[in-house]
mmCIF file of C-alpha atoms in Angstrom:
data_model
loop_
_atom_site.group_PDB
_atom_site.id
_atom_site.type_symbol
_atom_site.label_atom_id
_atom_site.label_comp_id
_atom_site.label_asym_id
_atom_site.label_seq_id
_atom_site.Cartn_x
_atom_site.Cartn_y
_atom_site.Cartn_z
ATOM 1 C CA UNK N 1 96.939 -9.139 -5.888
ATOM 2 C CA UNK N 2 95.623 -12.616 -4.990
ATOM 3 C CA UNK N 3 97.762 -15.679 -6.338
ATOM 4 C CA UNK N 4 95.167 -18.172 -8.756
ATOM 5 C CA UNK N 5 94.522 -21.361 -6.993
ATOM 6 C CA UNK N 6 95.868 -24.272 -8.385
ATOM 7 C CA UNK N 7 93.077 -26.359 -10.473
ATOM 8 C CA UNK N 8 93.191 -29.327 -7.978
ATOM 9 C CA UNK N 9 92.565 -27.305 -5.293
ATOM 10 C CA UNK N 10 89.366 -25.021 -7.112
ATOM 11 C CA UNK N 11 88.244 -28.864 -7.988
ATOM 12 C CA UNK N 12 88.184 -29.825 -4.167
ATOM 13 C CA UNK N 13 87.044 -26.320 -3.142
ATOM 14 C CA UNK N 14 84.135 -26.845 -5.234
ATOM 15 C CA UNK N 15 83.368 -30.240 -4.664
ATOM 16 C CA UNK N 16 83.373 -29.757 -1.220
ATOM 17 C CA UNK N 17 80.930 -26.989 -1.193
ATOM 18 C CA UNK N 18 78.258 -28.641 -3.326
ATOM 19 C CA UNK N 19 78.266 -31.435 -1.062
ATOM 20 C CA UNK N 20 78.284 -29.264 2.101
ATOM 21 C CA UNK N 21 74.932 -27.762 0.464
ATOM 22 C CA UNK N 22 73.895 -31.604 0.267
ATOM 23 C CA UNK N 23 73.411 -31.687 -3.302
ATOM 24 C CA UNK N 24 72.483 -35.518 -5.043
ATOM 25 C CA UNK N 25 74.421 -37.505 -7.340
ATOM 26 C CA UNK N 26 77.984 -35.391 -7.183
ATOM 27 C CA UNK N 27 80.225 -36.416 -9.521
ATOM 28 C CA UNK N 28 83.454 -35.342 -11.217
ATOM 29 C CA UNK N 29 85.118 -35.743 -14.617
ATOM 30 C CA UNK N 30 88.344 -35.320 -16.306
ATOM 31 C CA UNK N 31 87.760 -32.905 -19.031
ATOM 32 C CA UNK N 32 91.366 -32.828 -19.618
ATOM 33 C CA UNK N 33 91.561 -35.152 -22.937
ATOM 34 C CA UNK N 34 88.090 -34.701 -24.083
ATOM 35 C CA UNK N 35 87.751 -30.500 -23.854
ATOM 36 C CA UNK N 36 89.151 -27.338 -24.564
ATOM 37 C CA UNK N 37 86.656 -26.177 -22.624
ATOM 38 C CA UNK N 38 87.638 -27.395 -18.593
ATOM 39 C CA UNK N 39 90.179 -29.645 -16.849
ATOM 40 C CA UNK N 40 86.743 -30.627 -14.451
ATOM 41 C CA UNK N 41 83.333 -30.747 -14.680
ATOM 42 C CA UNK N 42 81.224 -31.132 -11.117
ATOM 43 C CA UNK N 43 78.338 -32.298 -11.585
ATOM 44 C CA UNK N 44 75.501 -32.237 -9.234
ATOM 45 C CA UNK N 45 71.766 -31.813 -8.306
ATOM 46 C CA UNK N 46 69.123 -30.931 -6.231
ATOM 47 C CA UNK N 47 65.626 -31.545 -5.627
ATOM 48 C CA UNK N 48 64.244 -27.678 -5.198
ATOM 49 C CA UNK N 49 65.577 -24.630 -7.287
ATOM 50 C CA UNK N 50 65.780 -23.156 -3.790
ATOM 51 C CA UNK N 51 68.741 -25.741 -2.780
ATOM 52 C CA UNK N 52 70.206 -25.440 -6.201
ATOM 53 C CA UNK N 53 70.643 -21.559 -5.531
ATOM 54 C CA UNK N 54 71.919 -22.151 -1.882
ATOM 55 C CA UNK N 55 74.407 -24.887 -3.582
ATOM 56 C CA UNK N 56 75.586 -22.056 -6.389
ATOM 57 C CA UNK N 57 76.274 -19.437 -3.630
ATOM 58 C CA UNK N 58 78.082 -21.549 -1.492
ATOM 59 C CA UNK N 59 80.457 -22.456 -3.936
ATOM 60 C CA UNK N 60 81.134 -19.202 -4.987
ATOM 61 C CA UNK N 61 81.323 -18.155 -1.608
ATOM 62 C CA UNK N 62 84.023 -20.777 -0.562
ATOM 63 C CA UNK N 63 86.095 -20.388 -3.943
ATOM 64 C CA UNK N 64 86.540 -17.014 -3.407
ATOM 65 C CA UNK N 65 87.199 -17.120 0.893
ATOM 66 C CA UNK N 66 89.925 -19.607 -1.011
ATOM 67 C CA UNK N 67 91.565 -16.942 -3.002
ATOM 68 C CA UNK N 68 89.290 -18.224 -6.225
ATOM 69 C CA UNK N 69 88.081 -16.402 -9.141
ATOM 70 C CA UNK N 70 84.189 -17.148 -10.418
ATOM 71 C CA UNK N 71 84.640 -16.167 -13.917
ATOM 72 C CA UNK N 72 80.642 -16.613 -14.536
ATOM 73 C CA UNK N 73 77.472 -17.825 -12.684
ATOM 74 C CA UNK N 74 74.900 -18.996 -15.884
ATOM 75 C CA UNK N 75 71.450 -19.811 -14.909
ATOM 76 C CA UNK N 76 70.954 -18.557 -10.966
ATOM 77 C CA UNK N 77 67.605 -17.013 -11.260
ATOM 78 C CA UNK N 78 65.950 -20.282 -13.530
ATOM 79 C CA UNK N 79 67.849 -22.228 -11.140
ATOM 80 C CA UNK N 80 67.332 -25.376 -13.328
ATOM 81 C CA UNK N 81 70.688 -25.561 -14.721
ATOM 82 C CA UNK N 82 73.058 -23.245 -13.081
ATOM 83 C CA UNK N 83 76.916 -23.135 -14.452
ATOM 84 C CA UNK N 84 79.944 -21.656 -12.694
ATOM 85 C CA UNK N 85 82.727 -21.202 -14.160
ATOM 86 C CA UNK N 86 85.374 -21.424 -12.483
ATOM 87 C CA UNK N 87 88.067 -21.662 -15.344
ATOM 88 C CA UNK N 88 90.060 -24.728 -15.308
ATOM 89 C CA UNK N 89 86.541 -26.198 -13.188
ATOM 90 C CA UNK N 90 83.052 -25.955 -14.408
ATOM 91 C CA UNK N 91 80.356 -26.894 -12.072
ATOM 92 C CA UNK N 92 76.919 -27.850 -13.182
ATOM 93 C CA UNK N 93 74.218 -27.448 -10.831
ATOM 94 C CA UNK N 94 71.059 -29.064 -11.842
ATOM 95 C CA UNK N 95 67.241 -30.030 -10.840
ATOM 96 C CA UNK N 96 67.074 -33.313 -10.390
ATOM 97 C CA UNK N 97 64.526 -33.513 -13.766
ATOM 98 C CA UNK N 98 66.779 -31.313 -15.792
ATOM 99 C CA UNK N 99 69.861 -33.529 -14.809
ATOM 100 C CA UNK N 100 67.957 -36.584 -16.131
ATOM 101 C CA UNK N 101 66.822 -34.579 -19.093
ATOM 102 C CA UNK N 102 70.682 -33.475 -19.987
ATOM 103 C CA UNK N 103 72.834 -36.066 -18.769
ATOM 104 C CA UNK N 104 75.487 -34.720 -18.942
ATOM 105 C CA UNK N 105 77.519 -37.458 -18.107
ATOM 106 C CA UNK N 106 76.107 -39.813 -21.117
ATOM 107 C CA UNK N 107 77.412 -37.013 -23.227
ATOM 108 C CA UNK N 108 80.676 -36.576 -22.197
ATOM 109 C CA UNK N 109 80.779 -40.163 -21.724
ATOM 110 C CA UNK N 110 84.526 -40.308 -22.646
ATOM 111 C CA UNK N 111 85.392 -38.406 -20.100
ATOM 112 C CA UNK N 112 86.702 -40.660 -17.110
ATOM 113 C CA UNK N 113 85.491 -40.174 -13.746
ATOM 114 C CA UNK N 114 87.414 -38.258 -11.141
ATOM 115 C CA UNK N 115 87.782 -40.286 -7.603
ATOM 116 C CA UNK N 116 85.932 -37.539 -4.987
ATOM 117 C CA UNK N 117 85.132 -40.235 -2.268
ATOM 118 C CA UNK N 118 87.980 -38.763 -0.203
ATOM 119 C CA UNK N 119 86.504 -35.701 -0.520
ATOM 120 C CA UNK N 120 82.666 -36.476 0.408
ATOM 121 C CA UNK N 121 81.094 -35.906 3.744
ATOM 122 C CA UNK N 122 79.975 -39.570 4.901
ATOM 123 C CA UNK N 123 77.117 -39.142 7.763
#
């Protein structure tokens, strides 16, 4: 029996995984006031469906070499909107178009932004 990972830990886990995949626009946000639903949301895109699939497996790929449980994976085969859940963490994995379309981040807008610049790859 695997031990959970603690929620800051699945948060970096994922974070760093969608950006390994070099997904656009990542951002994080602190569900923990404004949501039953998640501590986190990541929230991310890609240009192709192709990259948004490669940025989905990856994440569940690294969460669970971590120890990790991916409670769900919502969307993979559309890949226009793909959710993992990831309990405490949801990541959202858009198209670019859909992300615009959504915005997710107008409509949590409450929700403050988590600090990942630590956490990014710089090139």
């Amino acid at each position: 029996m695997t031990t959970a990972l603690d929620v800051k830990t699945v948060l970096e886990t994922a974070i760093k995984a969608v950006d390994d995949k070099k997904a656009n626009n990542i951002v994080a946000l602190d569900m923990q006031q404004v949501s039953l639903m998640a501590d986190y949301f990541v929230i991310a895109d890609a240009a192709s469906n192709r990259q948004v699939q490669a940025i989905v497996t990856e994440v569940k790929d690294k969460i669970q070499e971590a120890g990790g449980e991916v409670k769900l994976i919502e969307g993979f085969q559309a890949a226009d909107w793909v959710l993992i859940d990831l309990g405490d963490v949801i990541v959202h994995v858009f198209s670019t178009e859909q992300r615009d379309f959504y915005n997710l981040e107008r409509l949590w807008h409450d929700a403050p932004y988590v600090d990942i610049t630590e956490l990014l790859v710089t090139d």
